[in-house]
Amino acid sequence: MITPSMLRYAAASATRQTRRHYGSAAATATTGQAAEKTFDKILIANRGEIACRVIRTAKRMGIKTVAVYSDADANAVFVREADEAYRVGPAASSQSYLNVAAIMDAIKQSGAQAVHPGYGFLSENAGFVRELDAAGVAFIGPKEDAMAAMGDKIQSKIIAKKAGVNTIPGYDGVVRDAEHAVEIAEEIGYPVMLKASAGGGGKGMRIAHTAQDVRSGFKLAADEALSSFGDGRILVERFIEEPRHIEIQIIADGRGNVLWLPERECSIQRRNQKVIEEAPSTHLDPDTRRRMGEQAVALARNVGYNSAGTVEFLVDKHRNFYFLEMNTRLQVEHPITEYVTGLDLVEEMIRAAAGLELTTTEQGAVRMDGWAIEARVYAEDPEKYLPSIGTLSRYQEPRSWRQAGDVRCDSGISEGSEISMYYDPMICKLSTHGATRAQAIETMQHALDRYVIRGVTHNIPLLRDVVGNADFGAGRITTAFLGEHYPHGFKGYRLTRESAFELATTAAAIEFVRRARDGAQTGTQASFVVRVPQLQDDGSVARLESTVHLQLANASGEAALQGTNAFVATATNPLADGAAATRETSVTWTVDHPFIETSGGSTLQFLTGLPLGMRVQFMGTKFDVDVVTQRQHELLQHMRAEEAVDTSRLVLAPMPGVIVSVAVAAGDTVAEGEEVAVVEAMKMQNVLRAPRAGVVKTVHVAAGATVGGEDVLIELED
């Protein structure tokens, strides 16, 4: 017999489980509804972290899962976590994850009753939904007609106008070609945004300030759109300057319930791709939030929408808001909405697809608990903003800090996983939650400092710098934030007086232990000359010296080769003005542990030893620090500096990829900055330009060629 006390115990258990999975202080409203029938088995037509994400909720709901995978993903985490897995083709997504016939065959073989598409790939493909309907398989997403209407940016704008939603001035029809785009731009006024009618994620988007920008941008945007979404149509609309990108999550079932959830601020973007998101926004007041939510709901009702969806708006500094587009799928940044509402959006999608009501059906019951921030951790060079590939030789995700569940990692990788050139280079969606925005930011800083990633270059340096920025902390952000704060590109964290001191003393303490392990250091004291790199205004790097005196503070009086070492350090500050300023600090480090803590509250990571010192990660940025004895320092003054290698006549591949086109031939004369080739990697096309004016000596590649990072593609004559 089931008693009330047994039900309460079951509810409490479900709450604890939800907190572990979703990090929210509130549980989803699934208890009491666990017996409601949804599906026995679902297939996930996606890969990576979103496949893992759907699997977690499905398992909690008692649903078996089926994965599909390409040859490149045969050993991926999501394949291991699913109950069944089926190969759907080779590495290229066009032959695997976009291969509808192969996926339909996997559905038939597995007996899956429903399909969750994740995001990207087939998630907004109405033709795929049509095939599922014909096969009697449920699509965990909106109906075909709603997807077709709202997934097309041109059609959705027309529908939005009819539904009374504020829209951006622009052209509502299909743009025929580049010259037609120029005509439209001249009519509505510059600057304009060129963007793919299908898809999203920043692909197929270009900002144009002149007619020439429109002509060149149109081709690139159309090519990217065709490559990513199989649809090269482009629309043109007025570009709103100094905007904030704010979106409203909606959830709807097939029983007339449509709710809007607290907004997500997505203004920190690079190349129109979101980098950091938060919920809620510092910019909105309750009235604006309500009006945006109500317009989003009106739009969803207008097309009979059911499932999770997102209505995106551009909001100016006066809180005027304009419809941007509707994403008829689960968004990448959905975890922060789950954090502040306590709802499981994947569960809501599954319930809606099964014909059940949402777990919450009253708008007034939607909660907004605290603040959440998401940082997208990518395998990329943050200074060049180019993707990185490789194998994760070491991988350790950060853990909760203040309380259980205040750090959430949505990833689909593990140590030993490969980041390949075939797919999006996302490593993880790192989210943090706090009672206040300040707490969420501090927890994010803590988490980024304790994220261990080895084997690929990653963007944690940029993420850490942004969340530590004073303007970000004050909520002074727009979609131009990164361009305004890094006008010459991101070059890494710039040391302050306090942080330079911490870096110098910590590096000296690490060197003390390293020398003790090698038998080159005895006693309890040592002095080192430390040189830390400092970014200058002109973009160059200077090495600033500091003399550090260390006193081992271990009770044993000797360096612990296994265990924790504590030091008291007195040092000259390398950034001090005038007379050298000295002060004391303390450093603790457990040998072979990746993290080093300072009394100043900073956490560093020891990465590797170098001939004259070491490489450490500090404030997210990698620093090569010289740490030498006084005698070594004297001898180094007589060493000749290495001459830099001249690559000014070479065009190098910025990353592994495929050559899309080559615009020059041997003997051609080129101007500095002229386009010479286009390389595609991870679904993004990158224009390569001549490093200087000259005559082309040799072209080493042709369209269709696969190249590695730093490969020489084109040479100019000396």
PDB file of N, CA and C in Angstrom, residues 169 178-194 206-216 236-241:
ATOM      1  N   PRO A 169      12.941  47.056 -38.725  1.00  0.00           N
ATOM      2  CA  PRO A 169      12.759  47.418 -40.135  1.00  0.00           C
ATOM      3  C   PRO A 169      13.648  46.565 -41.037  1.00  0.00           C
ATOM      4  N   ALA A 178      23.243  39.411 -54.463  1.00  0.00           N
ATOM      5  CA  ALA A 178      24.002  40.455 -53.769  1.00  0.00           C
ATOM      6  C   ALA A 178      23.546  41.851 -54.175  1.00  0.00           C
ATOM      7  N   GLU A 179      23.258  42.052 -55.449  1.00  0.00           N
ATOM      8  CA  GLU A 179      22.845  43.382 -55.900  1.00  0.00           C
ATOM      9  C   GLU A 179      21.472  43.746 -55.342  1.00  0.00           C
ATOM     10  N   HIS A 180      20.600  42.756 -55.243  1.00  0.00           N
ATOM     11  CA  HIS A 180      19.300  43.003 -54.632  1.00  0.00           C
ATOM     12  C   HIS A 180      19.488  43.378 -53.167  1.00  0.00           C
ATOM     13  N   ALA A 181      20.437  42.720 -52.492  1.00  0.00           N
ATOM     14  CA  ALA A 181      20.730  43.040 -51.090  1.00  0.00           C
ATOM     15  C   ALA A 181      21.226  44.471 -50.950  1.00  0.00           C
ATOM     16  N   VAL A 182      22.026  44.926 -51.912  1.00  0.00           N
ATOM     17  CA  VAL A 182      22.519  46.312 -51.891  1.00  0.00           C
ATOM     18  C   VAL A 182      21.351  47.285 -52.033  1.00  0.00           C
ATOM     19  N   GLU A 183      20.431  46.988 -52.927  1.00  0.00           N
ATOM     20  CA  GLU A 183      19.256  47.851 -53.120  1.00  0.00           C
ATOM     21  C   GLU A 183      18.462  47.977 -51.819  1.00  0.00           C
ATOM     22  N   ILE A 184      18.265  46.858 -51.148  1.00  0.00           N
ATOM     23  CA  ILE A 184      17.501  46.866 -49.883  1.00  0.00           C
ATOM     24  C   ILE A 184      18.246  47.682 -48.834  1.00  0.00           C
ATOM     25  N   ALA A 185      19.560  47.459 -48.733  1.00  0.00           N
ATOM     26  CA  ALA A 185      20.366  48.185 -47.743  1.00  0.00           C
ATOM     27  C   ALA A 185      20.299  49.685 -47.971  1.00  0.00           C
ATOM     28  N   GLU A 186      20.359  50.098 -49.239  1.00  0.00           N
ATOM     29  CA  GLU A 186      20.295  51.529 -49.555  1.00  0.00           C
ATOM     30  C   GLU A 186      18.937  52.111 -49.150  1.00  0.00           C
ATOM     31  N   GLU A 187      17.905  51.279 -49.242  1.00  0.00           N
ATOM     32  CA  GLU A 187      16.556  51.753 -48.925  1.00  0.00           C
ATOM     33  C   GLU A 187      16.325  51.872 -47.420  1.00  0.00           C
ATOM     34  N   ILE A 188      16.756  50.865 -46.643  1.00  0.00           N
ATOM     35  CA  ILE A 188      16.468  50.897 -45.200  1.00  0.00           C
ATOM     36  C   ILE A 188      17.560  51.603 -44.410  1.00  0.00           C
ATOM     37  N   GLY A 189      18.732  51.808 -45.024  1.00  0.00           N
ATOM     38  CA  GLY A 189      19.810  52.540 -44.362  1.00  0.00           C
ATOM     39  C   GLY A 189      20.821  51.645 -43.674  1.00  0.00           C
ATOM     40  N   TYR A 190      22.088  52.078 -43.733  1.00  0.00           N
ATOM     41  CA  TYR A 190      23.175  51.322 -43.108  1.00  0.00           C
ATOM     42  C   TYR A 190      23.289  51.687 -41.630  1.00  0.00           C
ATOM     43  N   PRO A 191      23.864  50.792 -40.841  1.00  0.00           N
ATOM     44  CA  PRO A 191      24.351  49.449 -41.176  1.00  0.00           C
ATOM     45  C   PRO A 191      23.206  48.459 -41.269  1.00  0.00           C
ATOM     46  N   VAL A 192      23.459  47.334 -41.982  1.00  0.00           N
ATOM     47  CA  VAL A 192      22.455  46.289 -42.114  1.00  0.00           C
ATOM     48  C   VAL A 192      23.045  44.960 -41.664  1.00  0.00           C
ATOM     49  N   MET A 193      22.156  44.050 -41.334  1.00  0.00           N
ATOM     50  CA  MET A 193      22.558  42.692 -40.971  1.00  0.00           C
ATOM     51  C   MET A 193      22.128  41.744 -42.073  1.00  0.00           C
ATOM     52  N   LEU A 194      23.089  40.974 -42.591  1.00  0.00           N
ATOM     53  CA  LEU A 194      22.793  39.896 -43.524  1.00  0.00           C
ATOM     54  C   LEU A 194      22.790  38.616 -42.714  1.00  0.00           C
ATOM     55  N   ARG A 206      26.446  38.415 -41.264  1.00  0.00           N
ATOM     56  CA  ARG A 206      27.461  39.435 -41.503  1.00  0.00           C
ATOM     57  C   ARG A 206      26.843  40.817 -41.307  1.00  0.00           C
ATOM     58  N   ILE A 207      27.616  41.739 -40.721  1.00  0.00           N
ATOM     59  CA  ILE A 207      27.197  43.138 -40.599  1.00  0.00           C
ATOM     60  C   ILE A 207      27.848  43.917 -41.733  1.00  0.00           C
ATOM     61  N   ALA A 208      27.079  44.735 -42.406  1.00  0.00           N
ATOM     62  CA  ALA A 208      27.590  45.500 -43.547  1.00  0.00           C
ATOM     63  C   ALA A 208      27.346  46.990 -43.338  1.00  0.00           C
ATOM     64  N   HIS A 209      28.396  47.781 -43.529  1.00  0.00           N
ATOM     65  CA  HIS A 209      28.307  49.233 -43.373  1.00  0.00           C
ATOM     66  C   HIS A 209      28.334  49.967 -44.712  1.00  0.00           C
ATOM     67  N   THR A 210      28.703  49.252 -45.780  1.00  0.00           N
ATOM     68  CA  THR A 210      28.778  49.852 -47.110  1.00  0.00           C
ATOM     69  C   THR A 210      28.246  48.864 -48.140  1.00  0.00           C
ATOM     70  N   ALA A 211      28.049  49.362 -49.364  1.00  0.00           N
ATOM     71  CA  ALA A 211      27.585  48.492 -50.441  1.00  0.00           C
ATOM     72  C   ALA A 211      28.598  47.380 -50.713  1.00  0.00           C
ATOM     73  N   GLN A 212      29.893  47.709 -50.637  1.00  0.00           N
ATOM     74  CA  GLN A 212      30.916  46.696 -50.854  1.00  0.00           C
ATOM     75  C   GLN A 212      30.872  45.624 -49.771  1.00  0.00           C
ATOM     76  N   ASP A 213      30.614  46.058 -48.530  1.00  0.00           N
ATOM     77  CA  ASP A 213      30.454  45.085 -47.440  1.00  0.00           C
ATOM     78  C   ASP A 213      29.304  44.134 -47.732  1.00  0.00           C
ATOM     79  N   VAL A 214      28.208  44.678 -48.290  1.00  0.00           N
ATOM     80  CA  VAL A 214      27.043  43.850 -48.602  1.00  0.00           C
ATOM     81  C   VAL A 214      27.407  42.822 -49.663  1.00  0.00           C
ATOM     82  N   ARG A 215      28.099  43.262 -50.708  1.00  0.00           N
ATOM     83  CA  ARG A 215      28.430  42.345 -51.805  1.00  0.00           C
ATOM     84  C   ARG A 215      29.336  41.210 -51.328  1.00  0.00           C
ATOM     85  N   SER A 216      30.389  41.552 -50.584  1.00  0.00           N
ATOM     86  CA  SER A 216      31.306  40.508 -50.119  1.00  0.00           C
ATOM     87  C   SER A 216      30.675  39.662 -49.019  1.00  0.00           C
ATOM     88  N   VAL A 236      17.765  40.536 -45.162  1.00  0.00           N
ATOM     89  CA  VAL A 236      18.449  41.790 -44.846  1.00  0.00           C
ATOM     90  C   VAL A 236      17.551  42.628 -43.948  1.00  0.00           C
ATOM     91  N   GLU A 237      18.119  43.137 -42.852  1.00  0.00           N
ATOM     92  CA  GLU A 237      17.351  44.015 -41.976  1.00  0.00           C
ATOM     93  C   GLU A 237      18.270  45.053 -41.349  1.00  0.00           C
ATOM     94  N   ARG A 238      17.671  46.111 -40.842  1.00  0.00           N
ATOM     95  CA  ARG A 238      18.441  47.180 -40.224  1.00  0.00           C
ATOM     96  C   ARG A 238      19.171  46.659 -38.998  1.00  0.00           C
ATOM     97  N   PHE A 239      20.444  47.019 -38.863  1.00  0.00           N
ATOM     98  CA  PHE A 239      21.224  46.619 -37.703  1.00  0.00           C
ATOM     99  C   PHE A 239      21.026  47.645 -36.592  1.00  0.00           C
ATOM    100  N   ILE A 240      20.513  47.195 -35.453  1.00  0.00           N
ATOM    101  CA  ILE A 240      20.278  48.076 -34.313  1.00  0.00           C
ATOM    102  C   ILE A 240      21.588  48.269 -33.564  1.00  0.00           C
ATOM    103  N   GLU A 241      22.070  49.501 -33.507  1.00  0.00           N
ATOM    104  CA  GLU A 241      23.345  49.769 -32.852  1.00  0.00           C
ATOM    105  C   GLU A 241      23.171  49.861 -31.332  1.00  0.00           C
TER     106      GLU A 241
END
